[in-house]
């Protein structure tokens, strides 16, 4: 009997430990593809190699249990082009996948840069890569088959939704579907995600004013609408610069926590102003209580900085906290980081810098301060 009780105790302890096992989700900002990036990736045999671009940050991304990036360019086939109407080689998306990204967001203002055919081809290419993707669809039937999208991430049922404010004045054709911001449709999708079993609901949204370091009133109102509708995470993009983030804690329930990130900024690009040279990756940690209730255990951000091509190198994304001694880009890195930290230190709520380096993942994530002050 004693051995049976001991075995049962070990089993119960193992179950409880598994319930409290954290899961990390990483979110990255706008993966841009300007003309200079396309040219830098071109190889002697006419192919395009982006493998060097993400080498330094790939360990950080791939260590997460799930990683999400905004693909802000169609994969429309040749001819490739940068701004203002983007179109990128398929190998660009392949390099993002190889860096560790599991989900590609496609609802953004450039998704119709190659019109309906470019949208459809993008969906086809992402399907062939066997990666998750939401935001645009070949037709309404496909949209119904994909949404609500609920992903089982090590036992956590996480629902993902993706919307954009517009598509640069280019409307979709008769068949293709783009998930535009529409509060009635968003409300239906949130309800559907919960009905499909989502324990945590994430809304990734393309919104805001470009190059503005603080959210506008529309972002604040729409963000509050989503939080009021029970969304757990609102993850913003489009301004091409960082904006503040808040981990809000309910006064009557310390485990009722909601995260809103107004803008992740650029993930990688050829933009050249102080604040557009980088962005942040946000790492979200989920845990369960002993009775199985999931909650946001903490969130932290890691600034990233783009080193432009040159000296035999492609564009490279690096940890913006790493000092680059004797590098001509150190001045720009330090200016970008100081500006970003000034905003975060002044306006962030319960979200601090993630002390985990890109190649050293063992440090604990920053835990939220249980206060609204």
Tab-separated table of C-alpha atoms in Angstrom:
chain	number	residue	atom	x	y	z
A	1	UNK	CA	0.000	0.000	0.000
A	2	UNK	CA	2.825	2.377	0.865
A	3	UNK	CA	4.446	1.818	-2.524
A	4	UNK	CA	1.113	2.448	-4.251
A	5	UNK	CA	0.624	5.714	-2.379
A	6	UNK	CA	4.167	6.724	-3.157
A	7	UNK	CA	3.668	6.027	-6.860
A	8	UNK	CA	0.399	7.955	-6.817
A	9	UNK	CA	2.093	10.897	-5.118
A	10	UNK	CA	4.850	10.918	-7.733
A	11	UNK	CA	2.240	10.797	-10.514
A	12	UNK	CA	0.213	13.672	-9.055
A	13	UNK	CA	3.361	15.734	-8.580
A	14	UNK	CA	4.318	15.135	-12.203
A	15	UNK	CA	0.844	16.181	-13.414
A	16	UNK	CA	0.907	19.356	-11.329
A	17	UNK	CA	4.397	20.175	-12.587
A	18	UNK	CA	3.258	19.783	-16.179
A	19	UNK	CA	0.291	22.043	-15.570
A	20	UNK	CA	2.569	24.827	-14.333
A	21	UNK	CA	5.144	24.366	-17.086
A	22	UNK	CA	5.509	27.732	-18.862
A	23	UNK	CA	5.160	28.226	-22.594
A	24	UNK	CA	6.930	31.071	-24.401
A	25	UNK	CA	5.570	32.850	-27.493
A	26	UNK	CA	7.758	35.333	-29.372
A	27	UNK	CA	6.316	38.107	-31.543
A	28	UNK	CA	8.364	40.046	-34.109
A	29	UNK	CA	7.445	43.197	-36.021
A	30	UNK	CA	7.403	44.159	-39.676
A	31	UNK	CA	9.590	41.965	-41.880
A	32	UNK	CA	10.159	44.432	-44.704
A	33	UNK	CA	11.897	43.829	-48.005
A	34	UNK	CA	13.235	46.931	-49.718
A	35	UNK	CA	15.098	46.964	-53.025
A	36	UNK	CA	18.488	47.135	-51.326
A	37	UNK	CA	17.660	43.984	-49.380
A	38	UNK	CA	16.713	42.136	-52.550
A	39	UNK	CA	19.920	43.196	-54.292
A	40	UNK	CA	22.062	42.278	-51.292
A	41	UNK	CA	20.555	38.778	-51.221
A	42	UNK	CA	21.143	38.108	-54.930
A	43	UNK	CA	23.794	35.438	-55.516
A	44	UNK	CA	26.028	34.836	-58.534
A	45	UNK	CA	23.705	32.130	-59.841
A	46	UNK	CA	20.691	34.469	-59.761
A	47	UNK	CA	19.154	33.050	-56.597
A	48	UNK	CA	18.474	34.920	-53.358
A	49	UNK	CA	20.121	33.976	-50.062
A	50	UNK	CA	18.856	35.532	-46.816
A	51	UNK	CA	20.410	33.025	-44.407
A	52	UNK	CA	22.883	35.551	-42.956
A	53	UNK	CA	20.141	38.046	-42.128
A	54	UNK	CA	18.790	36.245	-39.080
A	55	UNK	CA	21.733	34.157	-37.823
A	56	UNK	CA	22.346	36.263	-34.721
A	57	UNK	CA	18.730	36.234	-33.511
A	58	UNK	CA	17.678	32.763	-34.667
A	59	UNK	CA	18.575	31.115	-31.322
A	60	UNK	CA	16.262	33.511	-29.501
A	61	UNK	CA	13.405	32.877	-31.936
A	62	UNK	CA	13.784	29.137	-32.292
A	63	UNK	CA	14.013	28.578	-28.538
A	64	UNK	CA	10.444	29.839	-28.143
A	65	UNK	CA	7.624	27.324	-28.200
A	66	UNK	CA	5.934	29.371	-30.941
A	67	UNK	CA	7.084	32.436	-32.878
A	68	UNK	CA	5.084	34.926	-34.944
A	69	UNK	CA	6.232	37.499	-37.539
A	70	UNK	CA	4.476	40.028	-39.776
A	71	UNK	CA	5.351	39.252	-43.403
A	72	UNK	CA	4.995	42.727	-44.899
A	73	UNK	CA	5.548	41.778	-48.517
A	74	UNK	CA	3.749	39.533	-50.984
A	75	UNK	CA	5.482	36.503	-52.456
A	76	UNK	CA	4.131	37.326	-55.889
A	77	UNK	CA	6.874	35.897	-58.084
A	78	UNK	CA	9.183	37.765	-60.462
A	79	UNK	CA	9.860	40.599	-61.050
A	80	UNK	CA	10.766	41.387	-57.455
A	81	UNK	CA	10.440	44.934	-56.163
A	82	UNK	CA	10.823	47.091	-53.077
A	83	UNK	CA	8.932	50.207	-52.060
A	84	UNK	CA	6.270	51.309	-52.875
A	85	UNK	CA	4.815	48.021	-54.164
A	86	UNK	CA	6.692	45.157	-52.586
A	87	UNK	CA	7.282	41.686	-53.961
A	88	UNK	CA	9.887	39.326	-52.527
A	89	UNK	CA	11.599	36.054	-53.435
A	90	UNK	CA	10.137	32.951	-51.815
A	91	UNK	CA	13.495	32.306	-50.151
A	92	UNK	CA	12.914	35.366	-47.942
A	93	UNK	CA	9.990	33.604	-46.274
A	94	UNK	CA	12.064	30.449	-46.196
A	95	UNK	CA	14.807	32.214	-44.261
A	96	UNK	CA	12.262	33.507	-41.749
A	97	UNK	CA	10.980	29.974	-41.261
A	98	UNK	CA	14.518	28.659	-40.852
A	99	UNK	CA	15.129	31.335	-38.212
A	100	UNK	CA	12.362	29.748	-36.170
A	101	UNK	CA	9.105	31.477	-37.075
A	102	UNK	CA	6.025	29.265	-36.945
A	103	UNK	CA	3.329	31.773	-37.970
A	104	UNK	CA	3.278	34.449	-40.677
A	105	UNK	CA	0.817	37.346	-40.434
A	106	UNK	CA	-0.296	38.584	-43.851
A	107	UNK	CA	-2.979	41.198	-43.127
A	108	UNK	CA	-1.093	44.454	-43.701
A	109	UNK	CA	-1.221	47.445	-46.013
A	110	UNK	CA	1.103	45.831	-48.593
A	111	UNK	CA	-0.688	42.513	-48.933
A	112	UNK	CA	-2.299	43.539	-52.241
A	113	UNK	CA	0.797	45.163	-53.769
A	114	UNK	CA	0.679	42.445	-56.448
A	115	UNK	CA	-3.107	42.453	-56.480
A	116	UNK	CA	-5.206	39.299	-56.144
A	117	UNK	CA	-2.743	37.000	-57.869
A	118	UNK	CA	0.055	38.083	-55.551
A	119	UNK	CA	-2.118	37.427	-52.512
A	120	UNK	CA	-3.096	33.987	-53.788
A	121	UNK	CA	0.471	33.058	-54.620
A	122	UNK	CA	1.619	34.168	-51.166
A	123	UNK	CA	-0.935	31.863	-49.555
A	124	UNK	CA	0.122	29.022	-51.831
A	125	UNK	CA	3.822	29.475	-51.053
A	126	UNK	CA	3.212	29.617	-47.301
A	127	UNK	CA	1.072	26.492	-47.537
A	128	UNK	CA	3.894	24.720	-49.378
A	129	UNK	CA	6.291	25.727	-46.583
A	130	UNK	CA	4.008	24.095	-44.017
A	131	UNK	CA	3.837	27.172	-41.805
A	132	UNK	CA	0.813	28.668	-40.107
A	133	UNK	CA	-0.529	31.902	-41.577
A	134	UNK	CA	-3.598	34.078	-41.168
A	135	UNK	CA	-4.900	37.438	-42.384
A	136	UNK	CA	-5.492	36.818	-46.114
A	137	UNK	CA	-7.277	34.047	-47.977
A	138	UNK	CA	-7.867	32.910	-51.546
A	139	UNK	CA	-11.640	33.073	-51.043
A	140	UNK	CA	-14.318	33.154	-48.369
A	141	UNK	CA	-14.507	29.365	-48.234
A	142	UNK	CA	-10.852	29.174	-47.337
A	143	UNK	CA	-11.312	31.885	-44.741
A	144	UNK	CA	-14.097	29.888	-43.085
A	145	UNK	CA	-11.893	26.813	-43.023
A	146	UNK	CA	-9.002	28.644	-41.321
A	147	UNK	CA	-10.776	30.995	-38.916
A	148	UNK	CA	-11.105	30.628	-36.017
A	149	UNK	CA	-7.457	29.589	-35.862
A	150	UNK	CA	-6.670	27.906	-32.547
A	151	UNK	CA	-3.184	26.475	-32.033
A	152	UNK	CA	-2.303	23.867	-29.438
A	153	UNK	CA	1.036	25.026	-28.051
A	154	UNK	CA	2.186	22.350	-25.616
A	155	UNK	CA	-1.313	21.984	-24.223
A	156	UNK	CA	-2.247	25.674	-24.277
A	157	UNK	CA	-5.060	26.450	-26.731
A	158	UNK	CA	-4.155	29.855	-28.213
A	159	UNK	CA	-6.413	31.602	-30.726
A	160	UNK	CA	-4.821	33.984	-33.234
A	161	UNK	CA	-6.545	36.700	-35.296
A	162	UNK	CA	-5.010	39.255	-37.681
A	163	UNK	CA	-6.404	42.494	-39.135
A	164	UNK	CA	-5.229	45.553	-41.093
A	165	UNK	CA	-6.527	49.107	-41.338
A	166	UNK	CA	-6.273	49.055	-45.140
A	167	UNK	CA	-4.324	48.025	-48.238
A	168	UNK	CA	-3.016	51.322	-49.626
A	169	UNK	CA	-6.153	52.017	-51.632
A	170	UNK	CA	-5.971	48.725	-53.541
A	171	UNK	CA	-9.164	46.764	-53.063
A	172	UNK	CA	-9.454	42.985	-53.203
A	173	UNK	CA	-11.072	41.342	-56.214
A	174	UNK	CA	-14.232	39.300	-56.171
A	175	UNK	CA	-12.719	36.202	-54.570
A	176	UNK	CA	-9.792	37.016	-52.301
A	177	UNK	CA	-10.373	37.989	-48.675
A	178	UNK	CA	-8.362	40.390	-46.532
A	179	UNK	CA	-9.180	40.696	-42.848
A	180	UNK	CA	-9.745	44.414	-42.442
A	181	UNK	CA	-10.394	46.125	-39.104
A	182	UNK	CA	-14.142	45.887	-38.513
A	183	UNK	CA	-15.316	45.817	-34.911
A	184	UNK	CA	-18.421	43.749	-35.661
A	185	UNK	CA	-16.434	41.132	-37.577
A	186	UNK	CA	-13.689	41.148	-34.948
A	187	UNK	CA	-16.228	40.633	-32.198
A	188	UNK	CA	-17.670	37.611	-34.047
A	189	UNK	CA	-14.181	36.187	-34.558
A	190	UNK	CA	-13.289	36.571	-30.880
A	191	UNK	CA	-16.473	34.765	-29.842
A	192	UNK	CA	-15.808	32.052	-32.425
A	193	UNK	CA	-12.250	31.577	-31.171
A	194	UNK	CA	-13.480	31.118	-27.610
A	195	UNK	CA	-16.162	28.709	-28.807
A	196	UNK	CA	-13.459	26.723	-30.624
A	197	UNK	CA	-11.637	26.243	-27.333
A	198	UNK	CA	-9.180	29.153	-27.232
A	199	UNK	CA	-7.988	29.695	-23.669
A	200	UNK	CA	-5.844	32.675	-24.707
A	201	UNK	CA	-6.839	34.980	-27.587
A	202	UNK	CA	-4.229	37.018	-29.486
A	203	UNK	CA	-5.168	39.778	-31.924
A	204	UNK	CA	-2.339	40.954	-34.191
A	205	UNK	CA	-3.323	44.254	-35.726
A	206	UNK	CA	-1.874	46.601	-38.365
A	207	UNK	CA	-2.740	50.151	-37.312
A	208	UNK	CA	-1.483	53.561	-36.206
A	209	UNK	CA	0.490	56.458	-37.660
A	210	UNK	CA	3.786	55.735	-39.361
A	211	UNK	CA	6.919	56.989	-37.548
A	212	UNK	CA	5.011	58.145	-34.475
A	213	UNK	CA	6.444	56.826	-31.188
A	214	UNK	CA	3.164	57.041	-29.273
A	215	UNK	CA	-0.211	55.475	-30.109
A	216	UNK	CA	-2.927	57.682	-31.533
A	217	UNK	CA	-6.459	57.949	-30.181
A	218	UNK	CA	-7.818	55.383	-32.654
A	219	UNK	CA	-5.306	52.801	-31.458
A	220	UNK	CA	-6.179	53.504	-27.840
A	221	UNK	CA	-9.925	53.205	-28.434
A	222	UNK	CA	-9.664	50.093	-30.595
A	223	UNK	CA	-7.185	48.510	-28.227
A	224	UNK	CA	-9.517	49.119	-25.302
A	225	UNK	CA	-12.418	47.661	-27.301
A	226	UNK	CA	-10.448	44.456	-27.843
A	227	UNK	CA	-9.416	44.204	-24.209
A	228	UNK	CA	-13.017	44.829	-23.117
A	229	UNK	CA	-14.090	41.983	-25.394
A	230	UNK	CA	-11.816	39.657	-23.470
A	231	UNK	CA	-8.785	39.544	-25.773
A	232	UNK	CA	-5.695	38.560	-23.799
A	233	UNK	CA	-2.995	39.922	-26.118
A	234	UNK	CA	-3.110	42.806	-28.618
A	235	UNK	CA	0.035	42.917	-30.746
A	236	UNK	CA	0.419	45.963	-33.007
A	237	UNK	CA	2.456	46.798	-36.071
A	238	UNK	CA	2.683	49.249	-39.012
A	239	UNK	CA	4.174	52.486	-37.571
A	240	UNK	CA	7.721	51.166	-38.378
A	241	UNK	CA	8.857	52.464	-34.994
A	242	UNK	CA	8.335	51.080	-31.514
A	243	UNK	CA	5.456	52.213	-29.343
A	244	UNK	CA	4.749	51.497	-25.650
A	245	UNK	CA	3.452	48.235	-24.202
A	246	UNK	CA	1.322	47.547	-21.148
A	247	UNK	CA	0.676	44.405	-19.127
A	248	UNK	CA	-2.515	45.304	-17.342
A	249	UNK	CA	-3.483	43.495	-14.150
A	250	UNK	CA	-7.106	43.387	-12.981
A	251	UNK	CA	-7.665	44.987	-9.580
A	252	UNK	CA	-9.956	42.175	-8.450
A	253	UNK	CA	-7.948	39.261	-9.876
A	254	UNK	CA	-4.117	39.339	-9.961
A	255	UNK	CA	-4.059	36.512	-12.520
A	256	UNK	CA	-6.323	38.355	-14.949
A	257	UNK	CA	-3.630	39.982	-17.084
A	258	UNK	CA	-3.881	41.476	-20.561
A	259	UNK	CA	-0.976	42.600	-22.735
A	260	UNK	CA	-1.170	45.358	-25.338
A	261	UNK	CA	1.810	46.273	-27.511
A	262	UNK	CA	0.969	49.283	-29.649
A	263	UNK	CA	3.836	48.715	-32.112
A	264	UNK	CA	6.717	46.256	-32.363
A	265	UNK	CA	8.461	48.462	-34.914
A	266	UNK	CA	10.489	47.062	-37.795
A	267	UNK	CA	11.874	43.570	-37.560
A	268	UNK	CA	14.212	44.022	-40.537
A	269	UNK	CA	14.242	46.713	-43.212
A	270	UNK	CA	16.349	49.228	-45.112
A	271	UNK	CA	14.766	52.211	-43.399
A	272	UNK	CA	17.354	54.754	-42.308
A	273	UNK	CA	15.991	57.187	-39.750
A	274	UNK	CA	16.963	56.860	-36.100
A	275	UNK	CA	13.769	55.139	-34.947
A	276	UNK	CA	13.128	52.947	-37.992
A	277	UNK	CA	16.460	51.110	-37.873
A	278	UNK	CA	15.089	48.514	-35.480
A	279	UNK	CA	12.237	47.308	-33.343
A	280	UNK	CA	11.575	44.781	-30.610
A	281	UNK	CA	10.700	41.157	-30.227
A	282	UNK	CA	8.278	40.551	-27.375
A	283	UNK	CA	8.397	37.297	-25.448
A	284	UNK	CA	5.209	36.262	-23.681
A	285	UNK	CA	5.218	33.562	-20.999
A	286	UNK	CA	2.083	31.541	-20.255
A	287	UNK	CA	1.548	29.383	-17.185
A	288	UNK	CA	-1.258	27.499	-15.475
A	289	UNK	CA	-2.489	27.519	-11.917
A	290	UNK	CA	-2.638	24.182	-10.123
A	291	UNK	CA	-6.318	23.927	-11.038
A	292	UNK	CA	-5.454	24.353	-14.729
A	293	UNK	CA	-6.288	28.008	-15.342
A	294	UNK	CA	-3.974	29.604	-17.941
A	295	UNK	CA	-2.597	33.080	-17.364
A	296	UNK	CA	0.091	35.468	-18.612
A	297	UNK	CA	3.038	34.933	-16.307
A	298	UNK	CA	5.156	37.751	-17.709
A	299	UNK	CA	6.347	39.620	-20.775
A	300	UNK	CA	9.636	41.137	-21.827
A	301	UNK	CA	11.029	42.870	-24.886
A	302	UNK	CA	14.312	42.444	-26.737
A	303	UNK	CA	15.394	45.380	-28.960
A	304	UNK	CA	16.771	44.407	-32.368
A	305	UNK	CA	18.784	46.508	-34.805
A	306	UNK	CA	19.397	46.101	-38.549
A	307	UNK	CA	22.959	46.409	-39.834
A	308	UNK	CA	22.772	47.311	-43.541
A	309	UNK	CA	24.615	45.284	-46.151
A	310	UNK	CA	28.265	46.037	-46.815
A	311	UNK	CA	31.773	44.680	-46.532
A	312	UNK	CA	30.782	41.369	-48.037
A	313	UNK	CA	27.841	40.936	-45.656
A	314	UNK	CA	24.108	40.848	-46.234
A	315	UNK	CA	21.687	42.819	-44.056
A	316	UNK	CA	22.002	41.465	-40.519
A	317	UNK	CA	19.651	41.626	-37.572
A	318	UNK	CA	21.348	41.821	-34.167
A	319	UNK	CA	20.544	42.306	-30.511
A	320	UNK	CA	20.383	46.094	-30.170
A	321	UNK	CA	21.762	45.879	-26.625
A	322	UNK	CA	25.095	44.531	-27.846
A	323	UNK	CA	27.733	47.240	-28.246
A	324	UNK	CA	29.423	46.999	-31.655
A	325	UNK	CA	32.928	48.234	-30.997
A	326	UNK	CA	34.770	49.669	-33.996
A	327	UNK	CA	31.652	49.338	-36.123
A	328	UNK	CA	30.472	52.260	-38.268
A	329	UNK	CA	26.933	51.350	-37.174
A	330	UNK	CA	27.546	51.687	-33.437
A	331	UNK	CA	26.464	55.338	-33.475
A	332	UNK	CA	23.142	54.466	-35.120
A	333	UNK	CA	22.601	51.451	-32.846
A	334	UNK	CA	23.120	53.489	-29.697
A	335	UNK	CA	20.825	56.293	-30.890
A	336	UNK	CA	18.078	53.835	-31.799
A	337	UNK	CA	18.348	52.015	-28.489
A	338	UNK	CA	18.390	55.190	-26.402
A	339	UNK	CA	15.289	56.538	-28.137
A	340	UNK	CA	13.425	53.238	-27.707
A	341	UNK	CA	14.417	52.861	-24.066
A	342	UNK	CA	13.382	56.449	-23.340
A	343	UNK	CA	9.865	55.672	-24.600
A	344	UNK	CA	9.638	52.318	-22.824
A	345	UNK	CA	11.016	53.611	-19.532
A	346	UNK	CA	8.516	56.451	-19.551
A	347	UNK	CA	5.358	54.751	-20.814
A	348	UNK	CA	5.586	50.974	-20.369
A	349	UNK	CA	3.457	49.273	-17.731
A	350	UNK	CA	4.798	46.056	-16.176
A	351	UNK	CA	6.917	45.161	-19.223
A	352	UNK	CA	10.689	45.435	-18.948
A	353	UNK	CA	13.600	44.583	-21.179
A	354	UNK	CA	14.111	40.841	-21.549
A	355	UNK	CA	17.553	40.211	-20.122
A	356	UNK	CA	17.891	37.078	-22.246
A	357	UNK	CA	20.544	37.587	-24.907
A	358	UNK	CA	20.043	36.204	-28.408
A	359	UNK	CA	22.490	33.366	-27.813
A	360	UNK	CA	21.994	32.850	-24.076
A	361	UNK	CA	18.454	31.880	-23.286
A	362	UNK	CA	18.682	30.542	-19.737
A	363	UNK	CA	17.894	33.746	-17.846
A	364	UNK	CA	14.350	34.044	-16.468
A	365	UNK	CA	11.871	36.306	-18.198
A	366	UNK	CA	11.002	39.553	-16.462
A	367	UNK	CA	7.940	39.113	-14.287
A	368	UNK	CA	5.268	41.832	-14.177
A	369	UNK	CA	5.054	44.219	-11.275
A	370	UNK	CA	1.719	43.632	-9.578
A	371	UNK	CA	0.710	47.250	-9.639
A	372	UNK	CA	-0.929	49.816	-11.882
A	373	UNK	CA	1.462	52.536	-10.783
